[in-house]
Coordinates of C-alpha atoms (C1' of nucleotides) in Angstrom, one line a residue:
Chain A
M421 CA -0.1 0.3 -0.3
K422 CA 1.2 3.3 -0.9
L423 CA 0.4 6.2 1.2
H424 CA 1.0 10.2 1.5
N425 CA 3.5 11.3 4.1
T426 CA 3.7 14.7 5.3
L427 CA 6.5 14.9 6.5
T428 CA 8.4 14.1 3.9
R429 CA 5.9 15.2 1.0
Q430 CA 5.9 11.9 -0.3
T431 CA 3.8 8.6 -1.5
E432 CA 5.7 5.9 0.4
E433 CA 5.6 2.0 0.5
F434 CA 3.6 2.5 4.3
K435 CA 5.3 -0.2 6.5
P436 CA 4.3 -1.0 9.9
H437 CA 6.3 -0.4 13.3
E438 CA 5.5 -4.3 14.0
A439 CA 4.8 -6.2 11.1
G440 CA 0.5 -7.4 10.2
K441 CA 0.1 -4.6 12.7
V442 CA -1.1 -1.0 12.3
K443 CA -1.6 2.0 15.3
L444 CA -3.6 4.7 14.1
Y445 CA -5.2 7.5 15.9
T446 CA -6.7 10.4 14.8
C447 CA -8.0 14.3 15.6
G448 CA -11.8 13.5 17.4
P449 CA -13.8 16.1 16.9
T450 CA -14.4 19.3 19.1
V451 CA -17.9 18.6 20.8
Y452 CA -18.9 21.8 21.3
D453 CA -21.3 22.2 18.2
Y454 CA -22.9 20.5 15.6
P455 CA -20.3 18.4 13.1
T456 CA -19.9 20.3 10.0
I457 CA -19.9 17.9 6.7
G458 CA -16.1 19.4 5.9
N459 CA -15.5 18.1 8.8
L460 CA -16.9 14.6 7.7
R461 CA -15.2 14.6 4.8
S462 CA -11.9 13.5 7.6
F463 CA -13.9 11.2 8.7
V464 CA -14.4 9.3 5.5
F465 CA -10.9 10.1 4.3
D466 CA -10.3 8.4 8.1
D467 CA -11.8 5.8 7.4
T468 CA -11.7 5.0 4.3
L469 CA -7.8 4.2 5.4
R470 CA -9.0 2.4 8.4
R471 CA -11.0 -0.1 6.1
A472 CA -8.3 -0.2 3.4
L473 CA -5.6 -1.1 5.7
Q474 CA -7.9 -3.7 7.3
V475 CA -8.9 -5.1 3.4
A476 CA -4.8 -5.3 3.1
G477 CA -5.4 -7.5 5.9
Y478 CA -3.0 -5.4 8.6
E479 CA -4.4 -6.0 12.3
V480 CA -5.4 -2.4 13.1
A481 CA -6.0 -0.7 16.5
H482 CA -7.6 3.1 15.8
V483 CA -8.2 5.1 18.8
M484 CA -9.9 9.0 17.7
N485 CA -10.5 11.5 20.7
I486 CA -13.5 13.4 21.5
T487 CA -12.0 17.7 22.4
D488 CA -13.8 18.6 25.4
V489 CA -12.3 20.6 27.6
G490 CA -9.3 23.2 26.6
H491 CA -10.7 24.0 22.6
L492 CA -9.9 27.5 23.1
V493 CA -12.4 30.0 20.5
S494 CA -10.9 33.2 19.1
D495 CA -13.1 35.9 17.0
E496 CA -15.8 37.4 18.2
D497 CA -15.8 35.3 21.5
E498 CA -11.8 35.8 22.6
G499 CA -10.4 34.0 24.6
E500 CA -12.8 31.7 26.1
D501 CA -12.9 28.0 25.9
K502 CA -14.9 26.8 23.5
L503 CA -17.4 24.7 25.7
E504 CA -17.1 27.0 27.9
A505 CA -18.7 29.5 25.1
G506 CA -21.5 27.5 23.7
A507 CA -22.3 26.6 27.3
G508 CA -23.4 29.8 28.1
R509 CA -24.4 30.3 24.9
E510 CA -27.2 27.8 25.2
Q511 CA -27.4 28.1 29.1
K512 CA -26.1 24.7 29.7
S513 CA -23.3 23.1 32.1
V514 CA -20.3 22.4 29.7
K515 CA -21.6 18.8 30.0
E516 CA -24.2 18.6 29.1
I517 CA -23.1 21.1 25.9
S518 CA -20.4 18.0 25.3
Q519 CA -22.6 15.5 25.8
R520 CA -25.0 16.8 23.0
Y521 CA -22.9 17.6 20.8
A522 CA -20.9 14.2 21.0
Q523 CA -24.4 12.6 20.9
A524 CA -24.7 14.3 17.3
F525 CA -21.5 13.4 16.4
F526 CA -21.9 9.7 17.0
E527 CA -25.5 9.8 15.6
D528 CA -23.9 11.4 12.3
V529 CA -21.3 8.5 12.1
K530 CA -23.2 5.9 12.2
A531 CA -25.6 7.8 9.2
L532 CA -22.2 7.7 7.1
N533 CA -21.2 4.2 8.3
I534 CA -18.3 5.4 9.9
L535 CA -16.3 2.7 11.8
A536 CA -15.5 3.5 15.7
P537 CA -12.3 3.4 16.5
N538 CA -11.9 -0.2 18.0
A539 CA -8.8 0.6 20.3
Y540 CA -9.8 1.8 23.8
R541 CA -12.9 1.3 26.1
G542 CA -13.5 3.9 28.8
P543 CA -16.0 5.8 30.7
H544 CA -17.8 7.0 27.8
G545 CA -17.2 3.8 25.3
S546 CA -14.6 3.2 22.4
Y547 CA -14.1 6.9 21.4
A548 CA -11.3 8.8 24.0
Y549 CA -12.3 11.4 25.6
A550 CA -9.8 14.9 26.8
T551 CA -11.3 14.8 30.1
D552 CA -11.4 11.1 31.0
F553 CA -7.7 11.5 30.6
I554 CA -6.2 14.9 33.1
D555 CA -4.0 12.5 35.4
E556 CA -2.1 11.3 32.5
Q557 CA -1.8 15.4 31.1
I558 CA -0.5 16.2 34.3
E559 CA 1.6 13.9 33.7
L560 CA 2.8 14.3 30.8
V561 CA 3.7 18.5 32.2
N562 CA 5.6 16.8 34.6
Q563 CA 7.7 15.4 32.2
L564 CA 8.1 18.0 30.1
M565 CA 8.5 19.7 33.3
G566 CA 11.2 17.8 34.8
K567 CA 13.8 17.7 31.7
D568 CA 13.3 21.7 31.4
Y569 CA 11.1 21.8 28.3
A570 CA 7.9 23.5 29.9
Y571 CA 8.4 26.8 32.2
K572 CA 6.0 28.4 34.4
T573 CA 4.0 31.7 34.3
A574 CA 1.7 33.5 36.0
S575 CA -0.8 32.4 33.5
A576 CA 0.0 29.1 32.4
I577 CA 3.1 26.3 32.1
Y578 CA 4.1 27.0 28.5
F579 CA 6.7 24.6 25.4
D580 CA 9.1 25.9 25.0
I581 CA 10.0 25.4 21.0
S582 CA 13.3 27.1 21.4
K583 CA 14.2 23.9 22.8
L584 CA 13.9 21.7 20.4
S585 CA 16.2 22.1 16.8
D586 CA 13.8 20.2 14.5
Y587 CA 10.4 22.8 16.2
G588 CA 8.7 22.6 12.7
K589 CA 9.8 20.2 10.5
L590 CA 6.0 18.9 9.8
S591 CA 5.4 22.1 7.5
G592 CA 8.6 22.8 6.8
Q593 CA 8.7 26.8 8.0
K594 CA 11.3 28.0 9.4
L595 CA 10.3 29.5 12.8
S596 CA 11.8 33.1 11.7
D597 CA 9.8 33.0 8.8
K598 CA 6.1 33.2 10.8
E599 CA 4.4 35.6 11.4
V600 CA 3.8 36.4 14.5
A601 CA 1.0 36.4 15.3
A602 CA -1.0 35.9 12.1
R603 CA -4.7 36.1 14.1
S604 CA -5.2 39.1 15.2
E605 CA -7.5 37.8 17.6
V606 CA -4.4 36.3 19.3
V607 CA -3.6 36.6 22.8
N608 CA 0.0 37.7 23.5
D609 CA 1.2 36.3 27.1
P610 CA 4.3 38.7 28.0
A611 CA 5.7 36.9 30.0
K612 CA 6.3 34.1 27.2
R613 CA 9.6 33.4 26.3
N614 CA 9.2 32.7 22.7
P615 CA 6.5 34.3 19.8
Q616 CA 5.5 30.5 19.4
D617 CA 5.3 28.9 23.0
F618 CA 2.3 27.0 23.3
A619 CA 0.3 26.2 26.2
L620 CA 0.3 23.1 28.1
W621 CA -2.0 23.7 31.0
F622 CA -3.9 26.6 31.7
F623 CA -4.4 28.4 35.5
T624 CA -8.1 29.5 36.1
V625 CA -6.3 32.9 36.8
G626 CA -7.2 36.3 34.3
R627 CA -9.5 35.4 31.8
F628 CA -10.2 32.2 32.7
K629 CA -11.1 33.1 36.3
N630 CA -14.2 31.7 35.7
H631 CA -14.0 28.8 34.2
T632 CA -15.8 25.7 35.4
L633 CA -14.0 22.9 33.8
R634 CA -10.9 22.9 36.0
W635 CA -8.6 20.7 37.7
R636 CA -5.9 20.5 40.5
S637 CA -2.6 20.1 39.1
P638 CA 1.6 20.3 40.8
W639 CA 1.6 23.8 39.5
G640 CA -1.7 25.5 40.4
E641 CA -5.5 24.5 39.7
G642 CA -6.4 24.8 35.5
F643 CA -7.0 22.5 33.4
P644 CA -4.9 21.2 29.7
G645 CA -3.9 23.0 27.0
W646 CA -5.6 22.1 23.6
H647 CA -2.8 20.0 21.9
L648 CA -1.9 18.1 25.1
E649 CA -4.7 16.0 25.5
C650 CA -3.2 14.0 21.7
S651 CA 0.1 13.1 23.1
A652 CA -1.6 11.8 26.2
I653 CA -4.0 10.0 25.4
V654 CA -1.3 8.1 22.5
H655 CA 0.7 7.3 25.3
A656 CA -1.7 5.9 27.6
T657 CA -3.8 4.1 24.5
L658 CA -1.7 2.7 21.8
G659 CA 1.7 4.0 22.7
E660 CA 4.9 5.5 20.5
P661 CA 5.1 5.0 17.2
I662 CA 2.6 5.0 15.7
D663 CA 2.3 3.8 12.2
I664 CA -0.6 7.0 11.9
H665 CA -1.3 10.1 12.6
T666 CA -4.3 11.6 10.8
G667 CA -6.1 15.0 10.6
G668 CA -7.1 17.7 8.7
V669 CA -4.5 20.3 6.4
D670 CA -5.3 23.2 9.1
H671 CA -2.8 21.0 12.0
I672 CA -0.2 20.9 9.7
G673 CA 1.3 23.9 10.9
T674 CA 0.2 24.0 14.9
H675 CA -1.5 21.1 16.6
H676 CA 0.3 18.1 14.9
T677 CA 3.6 20.1 15.3
N678 CA 3.0 20.9 19.1
E679 CA 1.5 17.0 19.4
I680 CA 5.6 16.0 18.0
A681 CA 7.1 18.2 20.1
Q682 CA 5.1 17.4 23.1
T683 CA 5.9 13.5 22.8
E684 CA 8.7 14.3 20.9
A685 CA 10.9 15.7 24.3
A686 CA 9.1 14.4 27.2
F687 CA 9.6 10.3 25.4
G688 CA 12.3 10.6 23.4
V689 CA 10.4 8.8 20.2
K690 CA 9.2 9.3 17.4
L691 CA 5.0 10.2 17.9
A692 CA 4.5 9.1 14.4
N693 CA 5.7 7.7 11.4
Y694 CA 3.2 9.0 8.8
W695 CA 1.1 11.8 8.6
L696 CA -1.9 11.7 6.7
H697 CA -3.4 14.9 6.1
N698 CA -7.3 15.9 4.2
E699 CA -7.6 18.9 2.2
H700 CA -10.6 21.2 3.4
L701 CA -14.1 21.2 1.9
M702 CA -15.2 24.5 0.2
V703 CA -18.6 25.8 -0.3
D704 CA -19.1 28.3 -2.5
G705 CA -15.2 28.9 -3.4
Q706 CA -14.7 29.1 0.2
K707 CA -13.1 26.8 3.5
M708 CA -16.9 25.9 4.9
S709 CA -16.1 26.4 8.7
K710 CA -17.7 26.9 12.2
S711 CA -16.4 30.7 12.1
K712 CA -17.6 31.9 9.0
R713 CA -21.1 30.0 9.1
N714 CA -20.4 29.2 5.9
F715 CA -20.8 24.9 6.9
Y716 CA -23.8 22.9 5.6
T717 CA -24.2 20.0 8.3
L718 CA -25.5 16.2 7.8
K719 CA -29.2 17.7 9.0
D720 CA -29.3 20.2 6.3
V721 CA -28.4 17.9 3.6
I722 CA -31.0 14.9 5.7
G723 CA -33.5 17.9 5.4
K724 CA -33.1 18.9 1.5
G725 CA -34.2 14.7 1.3
Y726 CA -30.8 13.3 0.7
E727 CA -29.6 10.3 2.4
P728 CA -26.5 10.4 4.0
M729 CA -24.6 8.2 1.9
A730 CA -25.0 9.8 -1.3
L731 CA -22.7 13.0 0.3
R732 CA -20.9 9.8 1.2
L733 CA -20.0 8.9 -2.1
L734 CA -19.4 12.4 -2.9
F735 CA -16.7 12.6 -0.6
L736 CA -15.4 9.1 -2.2
Q737 CA -15.7 11.3 -5.4
S738 CA -12.8 13.7 -4.3
H739 CA -9.5 12.5 -3.6
Y740 CA -8.5 13.4 -0.1
R741 CA -5.6 15.7 -0.6
T742 CA -7.4 17.9 -2.9
Q743 CA -10.1 21.0 -2.0
A744 CA -13.4 19.7 -3.2
N745 CA -16.4 21.7 -3.6
F746 CA -19.3 21.3 -1.9
T747 CA -22.5 22.3 -3.8
W748 CA -26.5 21.3 -4.1
E749 CA -25.7 20.2 -7.8
V750 CA -23.1 18.2 -7.4
L751 CA -25.1 16.4 -4.1
D752 CA -27.8 15.6 -6.5
A753 CA -24.8 13.9 -9.4
A754 CA -23.5 11.8 -6.0
K755 CA -27.9 10.8 -5.8
D756 CA -27.8 9.7 -9.4
H757 CA -24.4 8.0 -9.3
L758 CA -25.6 6.1 -5.7
Q759 CA -29.0 4.8 -7.2
N760 CA -27.1 3.5 -9.9
L761 CA -24.7 1.4 -8.3
R762 CA -27.4 0.5 -6.3
A763 CA -29.9 -1.1 -9.1
W764 CA -26.2 -2.6 -10.0
A765 CA -26.2 -4.8 -6.4
D766 CA -29.6 -5.2 -6.6
L767 CA -28.7 -7.2 -10.2
K768 CA -27.5 -9.8 -7.9
H769 CA -31.4 -11.4 -6.7
Q770 CA -32.6 -11.5 -10.0
Q771 CA -29.6 -12.9 -12.6
K772 CA -27.4 -15.6 -12.1
P773 CA -24.5 -13.9 -10.5
V774 CA -21.2 -15.5 -12.1
V775 CA -18.3 -15.9 -9.7
G776 CA -15.1 -13.9 -10.9
L777 CA -16.8 -12.0 -13.6
V778 CA -16.8 -8.3 -11.3
D779 CA -13.0 -7.8 -11.2
I780 CA -12.4 -5.4 -8.6
R781 CA -8.6 -5.5 -8.1
P782 CA -8.4 -2.4 -9.9
A783 CA -10.9 -0.4 -7.8
K784 CA -8.7 -2.4 -5.1
G785 CA -5.3 -1.5 -6.5
A786 CA -6.7 1.9 -6.9
I787 CA -7.8 2.5 -2.8
F788 CA -3.8 1.4 -1.9
T789 CA -1.9 3.8 -4.5
D790 CA -2.7 6.8 -1.9
L791 CA -6.4 6.0 -1.1
N792 CA -7.3 6.9 -4.9
T793 CA -11.2 6.6 -5.0
P794 CA -12.2 8.3 -7.6
K795 CA -10.0 5.4 -9.5
A796 CA -11.3 3.0 -7.7
L797 CA -15.0 4.8 -8.0
A798 CA -14.6 4.5 -12.2
E799 CA -13.7 1.2 -12.1
L800 CA -16.4 -0.3 -10.3
A801 CA -18.7 1.3 -13.0
S802 CA -17.1 -0.2 -16.2
H803 CA -18.5 -3.3 -14.3
K804 CA -22.4 -3.8 -15.9
E805 CA -22.5 -7.9 -14.9
S806 CA -24.1 -8.6 -11.9
P807 CA -21.8 -8.5 -9.3
S808 CA -21.8 -11.6 -6.8
Q809 CA -22.6 -11.2 -2.7
E810 CA -18.6 -11.6 -2.1
V811 CA -17.6 -8.6 -4.8
L812 CA -20.5 -6.5 -3.0
E813 CA -19.2 -7.1 0.1
L814 CA -15.7 -6.1 -0.5
I815 CA -16.4 -3.4 -2.0
D816 CA -18.4 -2.2 1.1
K817 CA -15.3 -3.3 3.4
L818 CA -13.6 -0.4 1.3
L819 CA -16.0 2.5 0.8
G820 CA -18.8 2.0 2.9
L821 CA -21.6 2.4 1.1
H822 CA -23.8 0.0 1.5
L823 CA -23.9 -2.5 -1.4
A824 CA -24.0 -5.9 0.5
D825 CA -27.2 -5.4 3.0
R826 CA -29.3 -5.1 0.1
P827 CA -32.4 -7.0 0.9
N828 CA -34.4 -8.8 -2.0
I829 CA -38.6 -7.8 -2.6
T830 CA -41.0 -9.1 -1.3
S831 CA -42.9 -12.0 -2.6
D832 CA -45.9 -9.9 -3.4
E833 CA -43.3 -7.5 -4.8
K834 CA -42.2 -10.4 -7.2
E835 CA -46.0 -10.6 -8.0
L836 CA -46.9 -8.2 -9.4
I837 CA -44.2 -8.0 -11.6
I838 CA -45.4 -11.3 -13.0
K839 CA -48.7 -9.8 -13.1
R840 CA -47.1 -7.3 -15.0
E841 CA -45.7 -9.4 -17.3
E842 CA -48.9 -11.2 -18.1
A843 CA -51.1 -8.3 -18.4
R844 CA -48.2 -6.9 -21.7
E845 CA -48.3 -11.0 -23.5
Q846 CA -52.3 -10.0 -23.4
K847 CA -50.8 -6.5 -24.7
D848 CA -53.0 -5.4 -22.0
W849 CA -51.6 -1.6 -21.1
T850 CA -53.5 0.1 -19.2
G851 CA -53.3 -3.0 -16.9
A852 CA -49.9 -3.2 -17.2
D853 CA -48.8 0.8 -15.9
N854 CA -51.2 0.1 -13.5
Y855 CA -48.9 -2.8 -11.7
R856 CA -45.6 -0.5 -12.7
A857 CA -47.7 2.4 -10.1
Q858 CA -48.1 0.0 -7.5
L859 CA -44.3 -1.0 -7.6
A860 CA -43.2 2.2 -8.3
K861 CA -45.3 2.9 -5.2
K862 CA -43.6 1.1 -3.3
G863 CA -40.2 2.1 -4.4
I864 CA -39.7 -0.4 -6.8
D865 CA -38.1 0.3 -11.0
I866 CA -38.7 -1.3 -13.5
K867 CA -37.1 -1.6 -16.7
D868 CA -37.6 -4.5 -19.2
T869 CA -34.6 -6.2 -21.1
E870 CA -34.2 -8.9 -23.5
T871 CA -34.1 -11.2 -20.9
G872 CA -37.0 -10.1 -19.4
P873 CA -38.1 -7.4 -16.4
I874 CA -35.5 -6.1 -13.7
W875 CA -36.1 -4.3 -10.6
S876 CA -34.6 -1.8 -8.8
R877 CA -35.2 -0.3 -5.3
I878 CA -34.9 3.2 -5.6
S879 CA -34.2 4.1 -2.4
S880 CA -33.3 3.3 1.1
Chain B
rG923 C1' 6.2 38.4 4.2
rG924 C1' 7.4 31.9 5.3
rC925 C1' 5.0 27.4 4.6
rG926 C1' 1.6 24.1 0.7
rC927 C1' -2.1 22.8 -2.4
rG928 C1' -4.4 24.1 -7.0
rU929 C1' -6.2 25.3 -12.2
rU930 C1' -8.6 19.4 -16.5
rG931 C1' -15.1 19.2 -21.3
rG932 C1' -22.3 21.9 -19.3
rC933 C1' -21.0 20.6 -13.9
rG934 C1' -18.2 16.4 -10.7
rG935 C1' -13.6 14.7 -11.2
rA936 C1' -9.4 10.4 -12.6
rG937 C1' -5.3 8.8 -14.8
rA938 C1' -1.0 9.6 -18.0
rA939 C1' 4.5 12.1 -22.9
rG940 C1' 2.7 8.5 -28.4
rU941 C1' -6.0 5.2 -29.0
rU942 C1' -12.2 6.4 -24.6
rA943 C1' -11.2 8.0 -17.7
rC944 C1' -14.4 7.4 -14.8
rG945 C1' -20.1 9.7 -13.3
rC946 C1' -23.9 13.9 -13.8
rA947 C1' -25.7 15.8 -17.9
rG948 C1' -26.8 17.5 -23.0
rA949 C1' -27.4 15.9 -29.1
rG950 C1' -29.0 12.5 -32.6
rG951 C1' -30.5 7.8 -34.1
rU952 C1' -31.2 1.9 -33.5
rC953 C1' -35.3 -0.7 -30.3
rU954 C1' -39.6 -0.1 -27.6
rG955 C1' -47.2 -0.4 -26.3
rC956 C1' -45.5 3.4 -23.2
rA957 C1' -40.9 4.5 -19.5
rA958 C1' -36.5 3.6 -18.6
rA959 C1' -32.8 0.3 -20.2
rA960 C1' -29.2 -1.6 -23.5
rC961 C1' -26.7 -0.5 -27.8
rC962 C1' -25.0 3.2 -31.8
rU963 C1' -23.1 7.7 -32.7
rU964 C1' -21.9 12.6 -31.0
rU965 C1' -21.1 18.1 -28.6
rU966 C1' -18.5 20.2 -25.3
rA967 C1' -11.8 19.7 -21.9
rG968 C1' -6.2 20.6 -20.3
rA969 C1' -5.0 28.9 -17.2
rC970 C1' -1.3 32.0 -19.9
rG971 C1' 4.2 32.1 -21.4
rG972 C1' 8.2 30.4 -22.7
rG973 C1' 11.9 25.7 -22.7
rU974 C1' 13.4 19.8 -23.8
rG975 C1' 11.3 15.7 -26.6
rC976 C1' 10.0 12.7 -33.3
rG977 C1' 5.5 13.5 -30.2
rA978 C1' 3.1 17.2 -23.9
rG979 C1' -3.0 18.7 -20.2
rU980 C1' 1.2 14.6 -19.1
rC981 C1' 8.1 16.5 -17.5
rC982 C1' 11.6 21.9 -16.9
rC983 C1' 10.4 26.5 -16.1
rG984 C1' 8.6 31.8 -15.8
rU985 C1' 3.8 34.1 -15.1
rA986 C1' -1.2 35.0 -13.9
rC987 C1' -4.9 33.6 -11.1
rG988 C1' -8.2 30.9 -7.0
rC989 C1' -7.9 28.4 -1.8
rG990 C1' -5.6 27.2 2.4
rC991 C1' -2.6 27.6 6.8
rC992 C1' 1.7 30.3 10.3
rU993 C1' -1.4 29.5 18.1
rC994 C1' -10.5 28.9 16.6
rC995 C1' -11.1 25.1 13.0
rA996 C1' -11.3 18.2 9.9

RNA sequence: GGCGCGUUGGCGGAGAAGUUACGCAGAGGUCUGCAAAACCUUUUAGACGGGUGCGAGUCCCGUACGCGCCUCCA
């Protein structure tokens, strides 16, 4: 399998640290609002990677975190914690907010047939919540303090990036070339040694005086900085080095760079051998983001009458490393494409499957070449033969489109098809059209072919 | 200022130095009770300027434009 590694900027042959096994970590959502379909694209990408690795025969240990503390917002809510801001906005407790939106995330993920992480079980199921790893995060800060990579100011514990010679190796950007405070709303602590030093632990003083989520630490009461949780969770669940770390391209320069700094400074080991980053989903040519409020959610998509699977197919139609532009027109095309794939899958109930006729090795090969799902879909489209159940199951394992579990029609529905055929033989066109209308009501479309009628389910 | 990505036909979107991507949509035809399908034919490409090749969407160098990141983001 070939994968594009951000560390080397090359598409490389993937070799796991331990033969046959893959440790995979994904930065999960911050649960302060509904996920946008842009967020969901990245989780579908992640899922595609997981599925490809599994089909390739690897035993995949997958961990995903849920950020329920410490993620700072900006803009008008300057300097606040996203969770705290959400709670204030909705007059709810921070816990209520995180539970509610985590639940919304789980529903979306299920609707899109995204596999749940499988390498961790905790109080909240298979997802690793940041607040369930507070002790581990404090211990990580402790290590960094002990090794002199971190220092304390009146407002926070910071990581001193000048102690690492290769800080920024992931983004390839030199520190001296970075514009300081590129975003105007960045709050700057004058006690910081370097402008790019980032907080490991915030004290509940000053602007965070009223922060509700707080824990005792050896240095003072407070809460963890955002980057800390991923390093601590990886250390506690998978152990370094992990094979693959995934996330959006926006994380390269800061979040992932800081994760690497924390882990490699504290433990002296490489955090991850491969870094895979997905490009953003655009809407009207602009990045879809919560702060710009130009986003859609899965609820919006469903509300307009589209199935989640159509959205999944839309994501798979573009390569994960290209920016994709979302429009309703494109979703319409994906919806029709999905219907055609389903009609193809439905053939298995009607024509005698010819084993080996549908060769999906080219499609599999495309996915194994840096997850080229658009090419894989093109390879599948060349097949009009009736697919076997085995073939459909393999396609589902790779693409998760639910093509293999489509039910047969009922005997009543079969009866209607037979009656329609009888009517047609009698040249009773009114009767035949009547039966077709009845079938259409049940969501079944009929196409007459030389070898007899072929049905397909329009929905579900 | 720095780092990164991109520019392909009506829309989406791949591969790739020398014959069709593919999907969705459009046109004409065969077929057909009708509809659809199928089959045949067909329209619309490769930002711009140079360079290297017998030959370039495909490699190299520029230019332009777009997008992202540089302590909110997937």
